[in-house]
mmJSON file of the N, C-alpha and C atoms, coordinates in Angstrom:
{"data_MODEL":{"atom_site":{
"group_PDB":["ATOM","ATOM","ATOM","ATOM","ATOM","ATOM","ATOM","ATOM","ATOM","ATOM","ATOM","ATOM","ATOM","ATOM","ATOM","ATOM","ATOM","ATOM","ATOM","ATOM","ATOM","ATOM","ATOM","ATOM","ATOM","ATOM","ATOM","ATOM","ATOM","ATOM","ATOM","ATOM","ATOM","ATOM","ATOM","ATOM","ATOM","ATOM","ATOM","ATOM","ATOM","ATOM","ATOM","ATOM","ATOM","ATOM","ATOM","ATOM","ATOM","ATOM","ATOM","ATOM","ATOM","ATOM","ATOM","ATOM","ATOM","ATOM","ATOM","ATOM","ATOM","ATOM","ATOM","ATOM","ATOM","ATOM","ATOM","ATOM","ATOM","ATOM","ATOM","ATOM","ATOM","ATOM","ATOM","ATOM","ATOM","ATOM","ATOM","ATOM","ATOM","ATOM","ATOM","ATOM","ATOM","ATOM","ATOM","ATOM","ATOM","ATOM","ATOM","ATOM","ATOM","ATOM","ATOM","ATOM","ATOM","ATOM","ATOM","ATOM","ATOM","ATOM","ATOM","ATOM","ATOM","ATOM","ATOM","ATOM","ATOM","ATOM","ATOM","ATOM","ATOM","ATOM","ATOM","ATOM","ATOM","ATOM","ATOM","ATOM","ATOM","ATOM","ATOM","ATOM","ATOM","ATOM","ATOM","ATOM","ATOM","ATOM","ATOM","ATOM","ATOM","ATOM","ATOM","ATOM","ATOM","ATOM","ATOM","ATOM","ATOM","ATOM","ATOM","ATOM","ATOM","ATOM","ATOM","ATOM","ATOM","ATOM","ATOM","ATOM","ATOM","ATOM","ATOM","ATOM","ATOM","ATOM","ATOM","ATOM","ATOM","ATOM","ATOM","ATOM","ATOM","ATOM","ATOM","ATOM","ATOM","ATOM","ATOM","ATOM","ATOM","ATOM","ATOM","ATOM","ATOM","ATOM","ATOM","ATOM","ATOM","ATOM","ATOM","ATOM","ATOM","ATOM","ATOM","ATOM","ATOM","ATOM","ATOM","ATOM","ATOM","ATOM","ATOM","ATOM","ATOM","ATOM","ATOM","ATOM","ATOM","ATOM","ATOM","ATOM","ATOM","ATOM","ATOM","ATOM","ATOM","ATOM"],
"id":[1,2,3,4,5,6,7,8,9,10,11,12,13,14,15,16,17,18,19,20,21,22,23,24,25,26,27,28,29,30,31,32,33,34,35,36,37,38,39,40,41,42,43,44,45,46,47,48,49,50,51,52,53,54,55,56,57,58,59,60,61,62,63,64,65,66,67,68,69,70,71,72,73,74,75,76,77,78,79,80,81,82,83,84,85,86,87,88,89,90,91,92,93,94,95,96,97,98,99,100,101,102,103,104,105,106,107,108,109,110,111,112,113,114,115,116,117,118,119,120,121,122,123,124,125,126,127,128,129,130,131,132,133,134,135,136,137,138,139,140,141,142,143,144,145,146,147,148,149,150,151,152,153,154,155,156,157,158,159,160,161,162,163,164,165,166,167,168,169,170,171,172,173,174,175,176,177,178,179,180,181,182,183,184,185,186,187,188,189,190,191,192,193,194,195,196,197,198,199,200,201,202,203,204,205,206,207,208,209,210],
"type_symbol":["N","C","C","N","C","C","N","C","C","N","C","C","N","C","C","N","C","C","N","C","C","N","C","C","N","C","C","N","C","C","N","C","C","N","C","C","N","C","C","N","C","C","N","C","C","N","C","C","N","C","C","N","C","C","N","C","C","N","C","C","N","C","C","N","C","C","N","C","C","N","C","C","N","C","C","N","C","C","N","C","C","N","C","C","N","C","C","N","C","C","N","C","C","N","C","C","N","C","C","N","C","C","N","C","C","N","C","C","N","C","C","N","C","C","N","C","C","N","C","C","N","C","C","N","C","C","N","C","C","N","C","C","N","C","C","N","C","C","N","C","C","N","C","C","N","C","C","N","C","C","N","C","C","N","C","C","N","C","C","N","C","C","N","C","C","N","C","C","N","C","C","N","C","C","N","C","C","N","C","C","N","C","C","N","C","C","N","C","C","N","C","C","N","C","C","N","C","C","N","C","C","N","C","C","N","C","C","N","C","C"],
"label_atom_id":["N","CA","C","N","CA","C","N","CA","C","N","CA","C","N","CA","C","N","CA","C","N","CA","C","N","CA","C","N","CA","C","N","CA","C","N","CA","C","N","CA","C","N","CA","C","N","CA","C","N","CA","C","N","CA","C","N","CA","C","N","CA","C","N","CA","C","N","CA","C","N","CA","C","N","CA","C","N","CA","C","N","CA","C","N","CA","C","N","CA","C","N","CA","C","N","CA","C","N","CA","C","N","CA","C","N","CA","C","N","CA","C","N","CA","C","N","CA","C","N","CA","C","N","CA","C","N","CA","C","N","CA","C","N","CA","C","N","CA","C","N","CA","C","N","CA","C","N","CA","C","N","CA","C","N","CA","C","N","CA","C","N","CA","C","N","CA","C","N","CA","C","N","CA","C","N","CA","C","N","CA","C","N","CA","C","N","CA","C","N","CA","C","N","CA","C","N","CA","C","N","CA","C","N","CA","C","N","CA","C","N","CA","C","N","CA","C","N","CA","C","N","CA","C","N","CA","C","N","CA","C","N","CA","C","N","CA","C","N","CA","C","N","CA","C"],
"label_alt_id":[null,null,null,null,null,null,null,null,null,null,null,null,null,null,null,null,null,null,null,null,null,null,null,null,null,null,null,null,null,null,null,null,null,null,null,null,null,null,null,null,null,null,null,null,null,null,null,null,null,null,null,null,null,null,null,null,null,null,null,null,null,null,null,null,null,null,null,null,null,null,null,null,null,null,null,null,null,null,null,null,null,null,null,null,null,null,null,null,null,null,null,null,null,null,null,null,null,null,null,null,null,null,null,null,null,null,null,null,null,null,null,null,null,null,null,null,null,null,null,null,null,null,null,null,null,null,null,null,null,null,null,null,null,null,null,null,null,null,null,null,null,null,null,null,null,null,null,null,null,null,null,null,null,null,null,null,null,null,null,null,null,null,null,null,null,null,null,null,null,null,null,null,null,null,null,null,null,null,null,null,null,null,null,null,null,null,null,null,null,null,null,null,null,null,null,null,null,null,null,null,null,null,null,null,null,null,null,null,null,null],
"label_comp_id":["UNK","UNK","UNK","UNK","UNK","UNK","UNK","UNK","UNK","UNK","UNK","UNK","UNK","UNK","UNK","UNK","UNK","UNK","UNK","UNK","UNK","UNK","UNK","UNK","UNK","UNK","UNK","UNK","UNK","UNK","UNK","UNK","UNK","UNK","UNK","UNK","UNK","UNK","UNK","UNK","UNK","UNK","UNK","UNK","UNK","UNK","UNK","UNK","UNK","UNK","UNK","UNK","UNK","UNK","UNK","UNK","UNK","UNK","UNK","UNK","UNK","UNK","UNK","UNK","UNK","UNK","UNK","UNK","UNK","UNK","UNK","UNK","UNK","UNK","UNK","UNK","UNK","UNK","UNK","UNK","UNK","UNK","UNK","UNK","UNK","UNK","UNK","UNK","UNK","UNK","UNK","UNK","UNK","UNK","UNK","UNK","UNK","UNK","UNK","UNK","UNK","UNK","UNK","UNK","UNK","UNK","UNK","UNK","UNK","UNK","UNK","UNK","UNK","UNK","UNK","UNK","UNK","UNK","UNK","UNK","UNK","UNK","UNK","UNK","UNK","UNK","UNK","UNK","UNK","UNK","UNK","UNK","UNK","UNK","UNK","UNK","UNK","UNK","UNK","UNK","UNK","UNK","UNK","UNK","UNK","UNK","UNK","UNK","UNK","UNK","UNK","UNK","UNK","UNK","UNK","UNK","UNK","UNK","UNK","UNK","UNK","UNK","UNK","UNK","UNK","UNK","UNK","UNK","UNK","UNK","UNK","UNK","UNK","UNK","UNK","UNK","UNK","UNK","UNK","UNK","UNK","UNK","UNK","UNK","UNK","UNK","UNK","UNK","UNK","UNK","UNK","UNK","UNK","UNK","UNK","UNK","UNK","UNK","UNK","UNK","UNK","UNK","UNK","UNK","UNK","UNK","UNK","UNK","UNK","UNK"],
"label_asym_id":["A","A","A","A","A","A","A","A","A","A","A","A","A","A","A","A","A","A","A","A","A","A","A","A","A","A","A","A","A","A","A","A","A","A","A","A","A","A","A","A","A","A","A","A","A","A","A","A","A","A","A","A","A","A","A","A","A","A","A","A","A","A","A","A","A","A","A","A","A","A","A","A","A","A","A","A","A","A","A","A","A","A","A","A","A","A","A","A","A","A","A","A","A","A","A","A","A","A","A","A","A","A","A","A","A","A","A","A","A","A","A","A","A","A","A","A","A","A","A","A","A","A","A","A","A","A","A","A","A","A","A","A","A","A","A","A","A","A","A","A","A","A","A","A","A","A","A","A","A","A","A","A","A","A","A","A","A","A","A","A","A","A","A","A","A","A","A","A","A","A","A","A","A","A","A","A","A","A","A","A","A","A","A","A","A","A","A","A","A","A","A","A","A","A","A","A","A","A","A","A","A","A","A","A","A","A","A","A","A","A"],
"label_entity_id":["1","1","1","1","1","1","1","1","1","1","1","1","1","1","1","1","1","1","1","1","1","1","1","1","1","1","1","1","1","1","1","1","1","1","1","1","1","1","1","1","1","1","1","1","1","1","1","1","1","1","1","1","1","1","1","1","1","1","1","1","1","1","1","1","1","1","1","1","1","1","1","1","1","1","1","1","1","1","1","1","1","1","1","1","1","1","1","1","1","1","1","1","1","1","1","1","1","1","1","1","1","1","1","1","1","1","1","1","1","1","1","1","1","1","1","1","1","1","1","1","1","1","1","1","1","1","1","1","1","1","1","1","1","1","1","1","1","1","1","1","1","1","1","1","1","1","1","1","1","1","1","1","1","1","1","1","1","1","1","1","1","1","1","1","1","1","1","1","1","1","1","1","1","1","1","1","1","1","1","1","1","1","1","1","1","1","1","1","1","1","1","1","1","1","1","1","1","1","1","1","1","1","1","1","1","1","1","1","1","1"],
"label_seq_id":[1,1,1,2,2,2,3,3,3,4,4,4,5,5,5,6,6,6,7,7,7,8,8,8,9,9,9,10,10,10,11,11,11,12,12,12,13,13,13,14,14,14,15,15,15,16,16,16,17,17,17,18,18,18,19,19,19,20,20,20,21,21,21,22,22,22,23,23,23,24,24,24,25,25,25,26,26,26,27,27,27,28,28,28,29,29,29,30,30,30,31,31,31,32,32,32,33,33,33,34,34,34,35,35,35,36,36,36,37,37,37,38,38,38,39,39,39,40,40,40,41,41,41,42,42,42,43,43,43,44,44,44,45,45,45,46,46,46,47,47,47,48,48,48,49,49,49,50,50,50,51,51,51,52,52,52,53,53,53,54,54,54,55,55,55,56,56,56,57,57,57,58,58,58,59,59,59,60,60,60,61,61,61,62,62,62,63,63,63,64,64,64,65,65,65,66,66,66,67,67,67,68,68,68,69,69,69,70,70,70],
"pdbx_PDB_ins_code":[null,null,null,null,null,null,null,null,null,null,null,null,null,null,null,null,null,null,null,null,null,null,null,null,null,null,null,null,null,null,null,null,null,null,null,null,null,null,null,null,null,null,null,null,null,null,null,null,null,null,null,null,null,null,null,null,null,null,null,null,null,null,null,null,null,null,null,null,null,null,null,null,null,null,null,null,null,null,null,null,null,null,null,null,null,null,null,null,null,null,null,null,null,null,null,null,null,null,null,null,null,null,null,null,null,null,null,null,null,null,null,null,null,null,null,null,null,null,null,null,null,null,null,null,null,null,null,null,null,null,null,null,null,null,null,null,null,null,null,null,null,null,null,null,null,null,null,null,null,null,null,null,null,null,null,null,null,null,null,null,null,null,null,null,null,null,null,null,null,null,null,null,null,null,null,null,null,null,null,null,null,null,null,null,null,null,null,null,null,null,null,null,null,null,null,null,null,null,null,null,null,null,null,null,null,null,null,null,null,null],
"Cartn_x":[105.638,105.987,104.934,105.396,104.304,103.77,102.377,102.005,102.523,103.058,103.804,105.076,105.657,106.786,106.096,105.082,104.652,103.944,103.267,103.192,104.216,105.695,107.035,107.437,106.91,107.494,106.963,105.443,104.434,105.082,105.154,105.947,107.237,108.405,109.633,108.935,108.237,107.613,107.178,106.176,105.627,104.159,103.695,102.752,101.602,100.153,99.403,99.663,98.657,98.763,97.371,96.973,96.096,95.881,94.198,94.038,92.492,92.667,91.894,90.729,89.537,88.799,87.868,87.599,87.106,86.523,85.442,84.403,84.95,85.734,85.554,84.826,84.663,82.983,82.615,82.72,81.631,82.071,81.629,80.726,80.562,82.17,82.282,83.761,83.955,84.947,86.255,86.3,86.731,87.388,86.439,86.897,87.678,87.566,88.669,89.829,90.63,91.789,92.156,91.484,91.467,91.757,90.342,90.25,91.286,91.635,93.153,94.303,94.318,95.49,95.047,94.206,93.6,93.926,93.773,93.821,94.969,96.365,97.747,98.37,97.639,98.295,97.666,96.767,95.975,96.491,97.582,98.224,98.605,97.019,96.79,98.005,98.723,99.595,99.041,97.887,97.427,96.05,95.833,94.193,93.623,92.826,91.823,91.067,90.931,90.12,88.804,87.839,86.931,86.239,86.224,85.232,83.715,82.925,82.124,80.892,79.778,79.522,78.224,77.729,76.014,75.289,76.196,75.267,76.453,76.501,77.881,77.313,76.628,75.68,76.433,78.413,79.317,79.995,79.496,79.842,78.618,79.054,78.171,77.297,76.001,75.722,75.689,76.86,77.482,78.95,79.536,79.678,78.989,77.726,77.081,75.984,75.751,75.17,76.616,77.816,78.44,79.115,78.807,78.703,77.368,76.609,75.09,75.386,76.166,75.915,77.244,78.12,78.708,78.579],
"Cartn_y":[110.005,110.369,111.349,112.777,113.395,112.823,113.171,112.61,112.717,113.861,114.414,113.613,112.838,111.609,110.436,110.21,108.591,108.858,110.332,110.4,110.237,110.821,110.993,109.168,108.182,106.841,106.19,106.432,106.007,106.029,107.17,107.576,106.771,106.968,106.057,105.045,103.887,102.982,102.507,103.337,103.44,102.465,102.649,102.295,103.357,102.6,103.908,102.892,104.146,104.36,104.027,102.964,102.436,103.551,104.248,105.294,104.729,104.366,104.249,105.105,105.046,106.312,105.94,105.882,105.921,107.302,107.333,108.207,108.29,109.258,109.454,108.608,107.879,107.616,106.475,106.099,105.107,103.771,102.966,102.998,103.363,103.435,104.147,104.497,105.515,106.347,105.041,104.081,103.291,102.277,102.123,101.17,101.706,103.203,103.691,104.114,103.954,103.696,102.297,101.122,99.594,99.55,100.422,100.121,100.928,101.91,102.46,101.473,100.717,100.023,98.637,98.239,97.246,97.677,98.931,99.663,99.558,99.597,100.033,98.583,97.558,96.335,95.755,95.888,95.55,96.141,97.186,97.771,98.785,99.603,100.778,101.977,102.353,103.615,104.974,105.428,106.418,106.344,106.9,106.496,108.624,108.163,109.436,109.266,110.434,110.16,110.998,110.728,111.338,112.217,113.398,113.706,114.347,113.726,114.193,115.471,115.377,117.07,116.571,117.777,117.481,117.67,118.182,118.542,118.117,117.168,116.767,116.721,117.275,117.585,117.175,117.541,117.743,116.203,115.47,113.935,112.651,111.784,110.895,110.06,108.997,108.434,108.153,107.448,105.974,107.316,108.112,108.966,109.789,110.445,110.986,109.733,108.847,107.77,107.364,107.335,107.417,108.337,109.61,110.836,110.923,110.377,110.523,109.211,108.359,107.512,107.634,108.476,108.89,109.692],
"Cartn_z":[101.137,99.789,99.266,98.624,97.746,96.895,96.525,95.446,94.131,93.664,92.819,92.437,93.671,93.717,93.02,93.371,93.139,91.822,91.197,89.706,88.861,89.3,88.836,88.766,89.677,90.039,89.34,88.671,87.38,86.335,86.281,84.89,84.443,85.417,84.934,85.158,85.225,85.245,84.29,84.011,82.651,82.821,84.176,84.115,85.228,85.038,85.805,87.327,88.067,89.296,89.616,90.803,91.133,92.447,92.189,93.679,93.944,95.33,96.09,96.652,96.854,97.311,98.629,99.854,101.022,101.356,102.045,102.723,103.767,104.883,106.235,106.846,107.83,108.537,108.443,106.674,106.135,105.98,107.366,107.475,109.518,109.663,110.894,110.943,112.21,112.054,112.38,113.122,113.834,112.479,111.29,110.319,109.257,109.443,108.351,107.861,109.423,109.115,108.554,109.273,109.278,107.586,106.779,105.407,104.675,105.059,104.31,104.464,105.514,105.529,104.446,104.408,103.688,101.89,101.616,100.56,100.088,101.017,101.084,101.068,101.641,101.607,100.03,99.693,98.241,97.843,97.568,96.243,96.057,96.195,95.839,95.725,95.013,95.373,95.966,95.628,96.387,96.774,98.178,98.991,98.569,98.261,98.015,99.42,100.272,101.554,101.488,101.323,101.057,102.645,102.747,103.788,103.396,104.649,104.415,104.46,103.291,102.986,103.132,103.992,103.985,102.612,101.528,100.257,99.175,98.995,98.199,96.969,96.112,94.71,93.998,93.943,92.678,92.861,93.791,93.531,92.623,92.476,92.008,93.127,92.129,93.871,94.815,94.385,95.072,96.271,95.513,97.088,97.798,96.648,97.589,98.911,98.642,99.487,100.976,100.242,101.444,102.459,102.095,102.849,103.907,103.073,103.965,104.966,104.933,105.641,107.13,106.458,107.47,108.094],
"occupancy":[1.0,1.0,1.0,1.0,1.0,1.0,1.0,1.0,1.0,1.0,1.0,1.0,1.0,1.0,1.0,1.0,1.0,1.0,1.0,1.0,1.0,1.0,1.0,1.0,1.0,1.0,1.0,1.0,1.0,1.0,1.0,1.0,1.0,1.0,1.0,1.0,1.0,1.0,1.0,1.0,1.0,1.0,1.0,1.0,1.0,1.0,1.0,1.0,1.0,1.0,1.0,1.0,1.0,1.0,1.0,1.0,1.0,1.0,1.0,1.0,1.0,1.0,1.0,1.0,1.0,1.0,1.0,1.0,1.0,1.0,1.0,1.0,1.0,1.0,1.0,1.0,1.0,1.0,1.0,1.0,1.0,1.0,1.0,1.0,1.0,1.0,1.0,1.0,1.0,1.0,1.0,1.0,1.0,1.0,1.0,1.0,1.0,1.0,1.0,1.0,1.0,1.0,1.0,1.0,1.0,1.0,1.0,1.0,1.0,1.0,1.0,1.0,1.0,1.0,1.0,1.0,1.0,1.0,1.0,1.0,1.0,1.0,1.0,1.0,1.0,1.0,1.0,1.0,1.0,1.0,1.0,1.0,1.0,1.0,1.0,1.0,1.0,1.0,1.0,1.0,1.0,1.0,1.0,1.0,1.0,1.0,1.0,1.0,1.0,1.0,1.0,1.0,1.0,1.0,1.0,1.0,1.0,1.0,1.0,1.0,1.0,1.0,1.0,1.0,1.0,1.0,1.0,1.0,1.0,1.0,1.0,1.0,1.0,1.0,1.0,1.0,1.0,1.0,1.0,1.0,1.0,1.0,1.0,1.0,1.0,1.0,1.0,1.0,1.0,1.0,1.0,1.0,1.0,1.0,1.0,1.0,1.0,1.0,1.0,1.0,1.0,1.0,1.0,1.0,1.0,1.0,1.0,1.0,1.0,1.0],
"B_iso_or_equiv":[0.0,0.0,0.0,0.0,0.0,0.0,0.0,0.0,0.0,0.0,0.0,0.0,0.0,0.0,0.0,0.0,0.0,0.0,0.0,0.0,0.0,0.0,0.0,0.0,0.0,0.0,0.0,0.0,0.0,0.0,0.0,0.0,0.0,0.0,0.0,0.0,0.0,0.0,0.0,0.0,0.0,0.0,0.0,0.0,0.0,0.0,0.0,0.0,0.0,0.0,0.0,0.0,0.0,0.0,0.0,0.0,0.0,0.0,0.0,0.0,0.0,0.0,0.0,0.0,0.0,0.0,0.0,0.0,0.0,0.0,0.0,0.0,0.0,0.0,0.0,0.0,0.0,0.0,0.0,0.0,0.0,0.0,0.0,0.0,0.0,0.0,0.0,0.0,0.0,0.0,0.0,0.0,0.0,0.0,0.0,0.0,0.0,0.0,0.0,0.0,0.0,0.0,0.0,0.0,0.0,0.0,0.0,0.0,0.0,0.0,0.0,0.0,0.0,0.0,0.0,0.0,0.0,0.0,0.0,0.0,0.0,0.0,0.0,0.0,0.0,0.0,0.0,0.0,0.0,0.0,0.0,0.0,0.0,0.0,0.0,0.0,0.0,0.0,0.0,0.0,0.0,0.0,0.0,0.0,0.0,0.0,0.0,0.0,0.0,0.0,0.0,0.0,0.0,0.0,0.0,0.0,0.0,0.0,0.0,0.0,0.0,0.0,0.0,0.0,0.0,0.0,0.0,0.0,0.0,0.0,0.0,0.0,0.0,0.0,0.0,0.0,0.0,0.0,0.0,0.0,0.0,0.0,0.0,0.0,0.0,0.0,0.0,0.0,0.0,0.0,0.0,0.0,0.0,0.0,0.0,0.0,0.0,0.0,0.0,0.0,0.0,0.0,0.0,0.0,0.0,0.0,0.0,0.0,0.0,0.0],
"pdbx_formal_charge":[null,null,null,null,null,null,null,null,null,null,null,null,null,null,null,null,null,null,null,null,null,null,null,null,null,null,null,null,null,null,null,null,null,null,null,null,null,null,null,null,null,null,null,null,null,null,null,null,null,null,null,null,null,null,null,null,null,null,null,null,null,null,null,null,null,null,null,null,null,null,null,null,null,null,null,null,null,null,null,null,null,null,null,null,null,null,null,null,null,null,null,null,null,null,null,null,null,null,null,null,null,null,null,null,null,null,null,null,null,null,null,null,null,null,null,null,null,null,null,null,null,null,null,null,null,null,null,null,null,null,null,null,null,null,null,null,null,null,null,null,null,null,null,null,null,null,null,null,null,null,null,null,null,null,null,null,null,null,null,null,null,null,null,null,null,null,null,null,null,null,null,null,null,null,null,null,null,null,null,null,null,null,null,null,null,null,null,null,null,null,null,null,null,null,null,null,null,null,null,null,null,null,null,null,null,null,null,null,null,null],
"auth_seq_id":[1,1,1,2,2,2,3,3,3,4,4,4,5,5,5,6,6,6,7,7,7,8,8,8,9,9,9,10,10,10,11,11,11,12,12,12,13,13,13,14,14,14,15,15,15,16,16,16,17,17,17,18,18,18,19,19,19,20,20,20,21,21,21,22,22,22,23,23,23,24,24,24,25,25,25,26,26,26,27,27,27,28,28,28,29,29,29,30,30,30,31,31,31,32,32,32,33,33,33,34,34,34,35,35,35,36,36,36,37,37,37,38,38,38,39,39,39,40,40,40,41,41,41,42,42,42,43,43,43,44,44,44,45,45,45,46,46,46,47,47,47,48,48,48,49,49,49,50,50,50,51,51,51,52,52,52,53,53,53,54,54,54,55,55,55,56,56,56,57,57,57,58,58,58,59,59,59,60,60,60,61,61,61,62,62,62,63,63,63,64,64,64,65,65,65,66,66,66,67,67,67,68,68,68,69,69,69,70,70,70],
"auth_comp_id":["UNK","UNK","UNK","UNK","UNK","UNK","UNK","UNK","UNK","UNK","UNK","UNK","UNK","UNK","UNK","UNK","UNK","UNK","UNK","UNK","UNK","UNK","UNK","UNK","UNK","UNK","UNK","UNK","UNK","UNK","UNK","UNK","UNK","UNK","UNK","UNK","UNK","UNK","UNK","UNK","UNK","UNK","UNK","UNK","UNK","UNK","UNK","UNK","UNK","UNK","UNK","UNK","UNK","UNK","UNK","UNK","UNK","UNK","UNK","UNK","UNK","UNK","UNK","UNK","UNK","UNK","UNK","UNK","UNK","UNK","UNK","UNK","UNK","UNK","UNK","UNK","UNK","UNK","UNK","UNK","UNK","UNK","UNK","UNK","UNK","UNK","UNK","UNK","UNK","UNK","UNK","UNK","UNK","UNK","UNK","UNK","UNK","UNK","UNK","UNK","UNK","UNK","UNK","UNK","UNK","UNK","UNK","UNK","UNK","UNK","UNK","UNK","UNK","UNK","UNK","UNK","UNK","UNK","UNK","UNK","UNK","UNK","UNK","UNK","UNK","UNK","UNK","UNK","UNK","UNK","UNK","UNK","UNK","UNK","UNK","UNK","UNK","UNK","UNK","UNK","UNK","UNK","UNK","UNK","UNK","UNK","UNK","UNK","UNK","UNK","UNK","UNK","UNK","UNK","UNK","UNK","UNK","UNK","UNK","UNK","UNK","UNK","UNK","UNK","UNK","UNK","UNK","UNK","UNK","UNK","UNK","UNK","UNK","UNK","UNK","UNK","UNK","UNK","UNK","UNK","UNK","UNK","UNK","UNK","UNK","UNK","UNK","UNK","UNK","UNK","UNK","UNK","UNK","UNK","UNK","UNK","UNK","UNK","UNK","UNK","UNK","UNK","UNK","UNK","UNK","UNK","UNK","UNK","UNK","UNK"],
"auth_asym_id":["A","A","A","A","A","A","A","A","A","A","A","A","A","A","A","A","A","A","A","A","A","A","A","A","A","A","A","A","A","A","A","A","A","A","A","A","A","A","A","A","A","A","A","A","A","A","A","A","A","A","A","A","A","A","A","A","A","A","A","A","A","A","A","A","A","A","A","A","A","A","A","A","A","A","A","A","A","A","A","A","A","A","A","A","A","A","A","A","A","A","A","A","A","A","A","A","A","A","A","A","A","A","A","A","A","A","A","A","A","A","A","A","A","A","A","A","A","A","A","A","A","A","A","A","A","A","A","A","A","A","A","A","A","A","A","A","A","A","A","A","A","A","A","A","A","A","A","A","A","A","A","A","A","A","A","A","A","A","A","A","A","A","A","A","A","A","A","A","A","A","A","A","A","A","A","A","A","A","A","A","A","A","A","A","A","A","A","A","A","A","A","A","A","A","A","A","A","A","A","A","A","A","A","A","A","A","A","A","A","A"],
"auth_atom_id":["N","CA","C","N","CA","C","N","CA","C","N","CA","C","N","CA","C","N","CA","C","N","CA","C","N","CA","C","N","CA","C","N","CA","C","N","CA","C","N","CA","C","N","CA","C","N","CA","C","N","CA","C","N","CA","C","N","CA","C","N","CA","C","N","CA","C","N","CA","C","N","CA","C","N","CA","C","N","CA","C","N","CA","C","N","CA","C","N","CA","C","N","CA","C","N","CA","C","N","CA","C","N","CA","C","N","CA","C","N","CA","C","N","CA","C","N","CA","C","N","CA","C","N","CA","C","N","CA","C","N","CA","C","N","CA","C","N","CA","C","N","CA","C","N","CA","C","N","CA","C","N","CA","C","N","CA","C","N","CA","C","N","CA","C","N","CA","C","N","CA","C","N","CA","C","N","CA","C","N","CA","C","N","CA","C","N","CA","C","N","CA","C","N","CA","C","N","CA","C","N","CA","C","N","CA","C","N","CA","C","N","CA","C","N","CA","C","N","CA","C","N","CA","C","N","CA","C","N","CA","C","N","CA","C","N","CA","C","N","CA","C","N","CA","C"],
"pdbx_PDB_model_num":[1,1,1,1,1,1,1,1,1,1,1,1,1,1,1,1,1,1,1,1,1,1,1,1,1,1,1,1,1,1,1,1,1,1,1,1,1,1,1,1,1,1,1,1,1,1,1,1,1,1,1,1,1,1,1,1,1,1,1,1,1,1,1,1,1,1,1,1,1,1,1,1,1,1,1,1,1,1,1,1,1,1,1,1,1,1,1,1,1,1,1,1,1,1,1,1,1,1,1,1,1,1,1,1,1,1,1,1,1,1,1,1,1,1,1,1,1,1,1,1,1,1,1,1,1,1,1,1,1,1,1,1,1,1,1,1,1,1,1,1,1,1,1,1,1,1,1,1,1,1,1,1,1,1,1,1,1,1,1,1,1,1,1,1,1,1,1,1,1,1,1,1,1,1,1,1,1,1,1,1,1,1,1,1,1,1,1,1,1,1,1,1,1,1,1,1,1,1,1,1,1,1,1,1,1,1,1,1,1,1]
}}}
């Protein structure tokens, strides 16, 4: 589904949209599909996938700490 669908599926709804956010990597490459599906069974309507940036400045700590760790 586009995302653009599941904003459109909010809306007649009339409620918000729970989005998920994961680091590539973090805390290995092996667990993050595992944790998207974990994300998708908990609810979430959309997974934000974060990759990672050796200089991620325009994020906050807590992603810039999980970029560095991936």
């Amino acid at each position: 589904m586009k995302i653009s669908e599941k904003f459109k599926e909010g809306k007649e709804q009339k409620r918000s949209l729970l989005i998920g956010f994961i680091t590539a990597g973090d805390p290995s490459i092996e667990l993050t599909p595992k944790f998207a599906k974990a994300l998708v069974e908990g609810g979430v309507d959309i997974i934000e996938l974060g990759i990672p940036f050796s200089d991620p400045i325009a994020d906050g700590p807590t992603i810039q700490s999980s970029s560095m760790r991936s």
